[in-house]
Coordinates of C-alpha atoms and ligand atoms in Angstrom, one line a residue:
X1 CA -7.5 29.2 63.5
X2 CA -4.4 31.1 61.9
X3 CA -3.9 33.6 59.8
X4 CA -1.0 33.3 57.4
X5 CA -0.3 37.0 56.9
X6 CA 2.8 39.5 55.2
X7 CA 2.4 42.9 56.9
X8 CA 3.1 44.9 53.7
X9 CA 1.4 43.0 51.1
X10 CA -1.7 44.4 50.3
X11 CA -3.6 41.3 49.5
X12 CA -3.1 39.9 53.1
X13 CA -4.2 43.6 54.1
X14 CA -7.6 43.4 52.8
X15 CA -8.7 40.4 55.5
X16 CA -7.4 42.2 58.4
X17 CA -9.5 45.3 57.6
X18 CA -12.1 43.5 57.2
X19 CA -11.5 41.4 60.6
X20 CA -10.9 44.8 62.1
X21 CA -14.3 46.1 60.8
X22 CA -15.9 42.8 62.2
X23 CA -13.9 43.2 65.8
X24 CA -12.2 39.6 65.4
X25 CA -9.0 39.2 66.5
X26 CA -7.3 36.1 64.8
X27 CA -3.7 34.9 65.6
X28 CA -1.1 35.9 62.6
X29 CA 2.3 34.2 61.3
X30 CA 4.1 36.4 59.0
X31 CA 4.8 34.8 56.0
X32 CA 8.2 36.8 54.7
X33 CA 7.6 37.4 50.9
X34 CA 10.9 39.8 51.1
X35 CA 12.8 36.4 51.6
X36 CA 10.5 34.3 49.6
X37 CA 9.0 32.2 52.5
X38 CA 6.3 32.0 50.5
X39 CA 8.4 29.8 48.6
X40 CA 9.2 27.2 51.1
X41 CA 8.2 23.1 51.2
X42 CA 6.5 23.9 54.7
X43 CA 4.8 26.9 53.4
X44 CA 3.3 25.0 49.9
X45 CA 1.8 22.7 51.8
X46 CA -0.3 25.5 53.1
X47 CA -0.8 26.3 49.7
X48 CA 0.4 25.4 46.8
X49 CA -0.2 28.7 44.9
X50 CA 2.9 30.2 47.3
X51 CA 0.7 33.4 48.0
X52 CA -1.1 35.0 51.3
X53 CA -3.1 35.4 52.7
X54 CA -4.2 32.4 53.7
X55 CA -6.4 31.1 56.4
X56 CA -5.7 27.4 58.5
X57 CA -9.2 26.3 60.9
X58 CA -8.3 24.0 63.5
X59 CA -9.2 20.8 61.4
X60 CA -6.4 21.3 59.3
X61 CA -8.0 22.8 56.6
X62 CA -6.3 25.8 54.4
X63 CA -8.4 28.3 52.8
X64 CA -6.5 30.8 50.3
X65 CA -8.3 33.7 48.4
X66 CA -8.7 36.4 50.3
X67 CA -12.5 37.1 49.2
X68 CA -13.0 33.4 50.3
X69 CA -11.3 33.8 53.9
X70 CA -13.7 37.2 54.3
X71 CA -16.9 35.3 53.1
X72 CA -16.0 32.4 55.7
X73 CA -15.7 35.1 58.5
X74 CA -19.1 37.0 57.2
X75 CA -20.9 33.6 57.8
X76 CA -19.6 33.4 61.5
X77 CA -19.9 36.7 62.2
X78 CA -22.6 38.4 60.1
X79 CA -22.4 41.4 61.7
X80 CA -21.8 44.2 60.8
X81 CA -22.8 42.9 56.6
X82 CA -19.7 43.5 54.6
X83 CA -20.8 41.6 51.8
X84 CA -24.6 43.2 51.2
X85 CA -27.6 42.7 52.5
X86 CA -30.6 41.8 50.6
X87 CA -30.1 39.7 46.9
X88 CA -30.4 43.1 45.3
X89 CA -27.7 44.7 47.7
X90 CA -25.1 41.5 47.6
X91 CA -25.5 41.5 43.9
X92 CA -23.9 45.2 43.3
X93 CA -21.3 44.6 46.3
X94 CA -20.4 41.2 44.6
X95 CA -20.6 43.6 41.3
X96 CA -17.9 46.0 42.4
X97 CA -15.8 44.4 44.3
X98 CA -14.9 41.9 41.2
X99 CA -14.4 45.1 39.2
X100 CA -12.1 46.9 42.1
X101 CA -10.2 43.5 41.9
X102 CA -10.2 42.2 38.3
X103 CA -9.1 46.3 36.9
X104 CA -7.7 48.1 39.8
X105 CA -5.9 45.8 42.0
X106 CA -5.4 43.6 39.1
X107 CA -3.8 46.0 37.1
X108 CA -1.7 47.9 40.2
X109 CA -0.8 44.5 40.5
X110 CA 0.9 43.3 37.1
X111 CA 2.4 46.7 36.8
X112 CA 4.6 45.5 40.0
X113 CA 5.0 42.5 39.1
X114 CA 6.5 42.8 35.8
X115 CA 8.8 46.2 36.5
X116 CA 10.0 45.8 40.0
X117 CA 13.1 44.5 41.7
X118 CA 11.4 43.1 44.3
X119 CA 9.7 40.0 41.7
X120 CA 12.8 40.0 39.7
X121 CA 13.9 36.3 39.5
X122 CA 11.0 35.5 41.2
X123 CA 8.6 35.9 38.1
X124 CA 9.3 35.9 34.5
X125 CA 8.8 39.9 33.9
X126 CA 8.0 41.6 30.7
X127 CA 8.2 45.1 31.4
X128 CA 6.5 46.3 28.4
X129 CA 3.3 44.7 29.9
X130 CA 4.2 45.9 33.6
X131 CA 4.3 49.7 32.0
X132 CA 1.0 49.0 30.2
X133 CA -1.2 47.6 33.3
X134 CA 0.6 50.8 35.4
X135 CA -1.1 53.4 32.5
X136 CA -4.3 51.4 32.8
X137 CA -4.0 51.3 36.4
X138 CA -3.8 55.5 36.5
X139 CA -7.1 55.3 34.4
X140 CA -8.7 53.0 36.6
X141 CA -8.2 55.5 39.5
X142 CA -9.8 58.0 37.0
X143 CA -12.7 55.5 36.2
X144 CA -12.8 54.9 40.3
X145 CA -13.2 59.0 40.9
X146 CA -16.1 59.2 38.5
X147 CA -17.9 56.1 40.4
X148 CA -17.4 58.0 43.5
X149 CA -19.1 61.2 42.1
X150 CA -22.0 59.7 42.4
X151 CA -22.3 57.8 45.8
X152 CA -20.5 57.8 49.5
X153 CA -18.8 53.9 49.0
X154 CA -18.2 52.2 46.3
X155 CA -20.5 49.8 46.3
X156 CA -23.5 52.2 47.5
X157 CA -24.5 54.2 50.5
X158 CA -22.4 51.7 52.6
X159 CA -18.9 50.9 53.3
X160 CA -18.5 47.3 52.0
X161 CA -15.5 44.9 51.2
X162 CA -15.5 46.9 47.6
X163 CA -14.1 49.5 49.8
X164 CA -12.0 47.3 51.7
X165 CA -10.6 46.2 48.1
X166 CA -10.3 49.1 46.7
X167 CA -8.6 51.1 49.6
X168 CA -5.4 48.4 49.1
X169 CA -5.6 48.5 45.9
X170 CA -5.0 52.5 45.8
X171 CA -2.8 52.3 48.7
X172 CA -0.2 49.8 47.2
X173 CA 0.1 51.9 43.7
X174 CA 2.0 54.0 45.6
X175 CA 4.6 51.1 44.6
X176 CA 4.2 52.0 40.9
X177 CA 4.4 55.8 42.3
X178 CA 0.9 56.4 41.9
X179 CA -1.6 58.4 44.1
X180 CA -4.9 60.2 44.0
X181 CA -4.7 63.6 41.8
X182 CA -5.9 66.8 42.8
X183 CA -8.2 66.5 39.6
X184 CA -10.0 63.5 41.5
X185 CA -11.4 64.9 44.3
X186 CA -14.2 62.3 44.8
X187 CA -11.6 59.4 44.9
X188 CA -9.6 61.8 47.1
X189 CA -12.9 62.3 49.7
X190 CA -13.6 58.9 49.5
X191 CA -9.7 58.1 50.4
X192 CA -9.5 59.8 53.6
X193 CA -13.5 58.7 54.6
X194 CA -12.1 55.0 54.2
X195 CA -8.3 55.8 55.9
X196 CA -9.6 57.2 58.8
X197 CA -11.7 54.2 59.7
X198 CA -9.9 52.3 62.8
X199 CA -9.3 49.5 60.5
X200 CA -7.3 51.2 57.8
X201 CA -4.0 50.7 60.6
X202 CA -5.1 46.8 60.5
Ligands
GSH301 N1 -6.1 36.3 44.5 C1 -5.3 36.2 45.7 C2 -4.0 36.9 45.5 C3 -3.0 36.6 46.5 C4 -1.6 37.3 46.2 O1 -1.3 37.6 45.1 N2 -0.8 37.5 47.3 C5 0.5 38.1 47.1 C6 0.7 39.1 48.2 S1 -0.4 40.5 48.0 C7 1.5 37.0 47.3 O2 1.5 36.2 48.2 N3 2.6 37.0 46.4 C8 3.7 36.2 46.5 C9 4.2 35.8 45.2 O3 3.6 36.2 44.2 O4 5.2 35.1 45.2 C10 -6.1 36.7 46.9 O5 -7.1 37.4 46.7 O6 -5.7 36.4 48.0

């Protein structure tokens, strides 16, 4: 197996936490998004959709979607449960880490997107759209602060791949220059509980 991987993309970043939290070591080629490698004949055959990650087994096959490429790897290797336990328990993870990806990294996401240098050319931008998911974005960390008032992770009393999700996703909005507020002290706790884990540096 292969990884297809970008260092700083934070997409890519949420399967090697969660290979880090599993101890699997899988082999890595950098796909360079800075010089649109994603872009490349050799790379769409990989996949189509021109994104990372994206994982390639031995018999060829290509799995993209990074929630697909962890739920492959949580079958293998069940150990430690990333994705819940019981029907119950898999339910809520399943529950919040769609939210943490449809709102947060969703909306951290478009606000990049659709304002920065980085996609210009690449994507066809409209601003006023990028400025409006980067205001809902700064509300989502407010929404994310409240959740975290009330339990250790997001998803519970356990660190899950809702955490794994939502750690990128507050880490890359320092790209639309935002960051946890003194006024959100639970997000903040929460923050340096999750970065402190060995497989933040993944
Ligand atoms: N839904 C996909 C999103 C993948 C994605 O958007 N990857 C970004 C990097 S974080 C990418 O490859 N972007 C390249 C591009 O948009 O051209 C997943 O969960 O893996």
């Amino acid at each position: 197996v292969k990884l297809y991987d970008f260092k700083q993309a934070p997409n890519p970043r949420r399967v090697r936490i969660f290979l880090a939290e599993k101890g699997i070591e899988v082999p890595m080629v950098q796909v360079d998004l800075g010089k649109r490698e994603q872009r490349e004949e050799s790379f769409q055959r990989i996949n189509p959709l021109m994104r990372v990650p994206v994982l390639e087994l031995d018999d060829g096959t290509c799995i993209a979607e990074s929630v697909a490429i962890c739920r492959y790897f949580e079958v293998v290797q069940p150990e430690p449960p990333l994705f819940g336990t019981d029907a119950k328990d898999q339910a809520l993870v399943e529950m919040w880490n769609r939210r943490i990806e449809l709102n947060l990294m969703g909306n951290v996401s478009a606000g990049f997107r659709h304002t920065s240098e980085f996609f210009a050319g690449l994507v066809e931008q409209v601003p006023d759209w990028g400025e409006q998911n980067k205001r809902n974005a700064a509300k989502e960390f407010g929404w994310l602060n409240d959740v975290l008032a009330e339990r250790e992770f997001v998803a519970g009393d356990r660190y899950t791949i809702a955490d794994i999700t939502a750690l990128c996703s507050v880490d890359f909005a320092k790209v639309i220059k935002l960051r946890p507020t003194e006024d959100q002290p639970h997000l903040q706790r929460w923050h340096a509980a999750v970065s402190a884990r060995p497989s933040a540096g993944a």
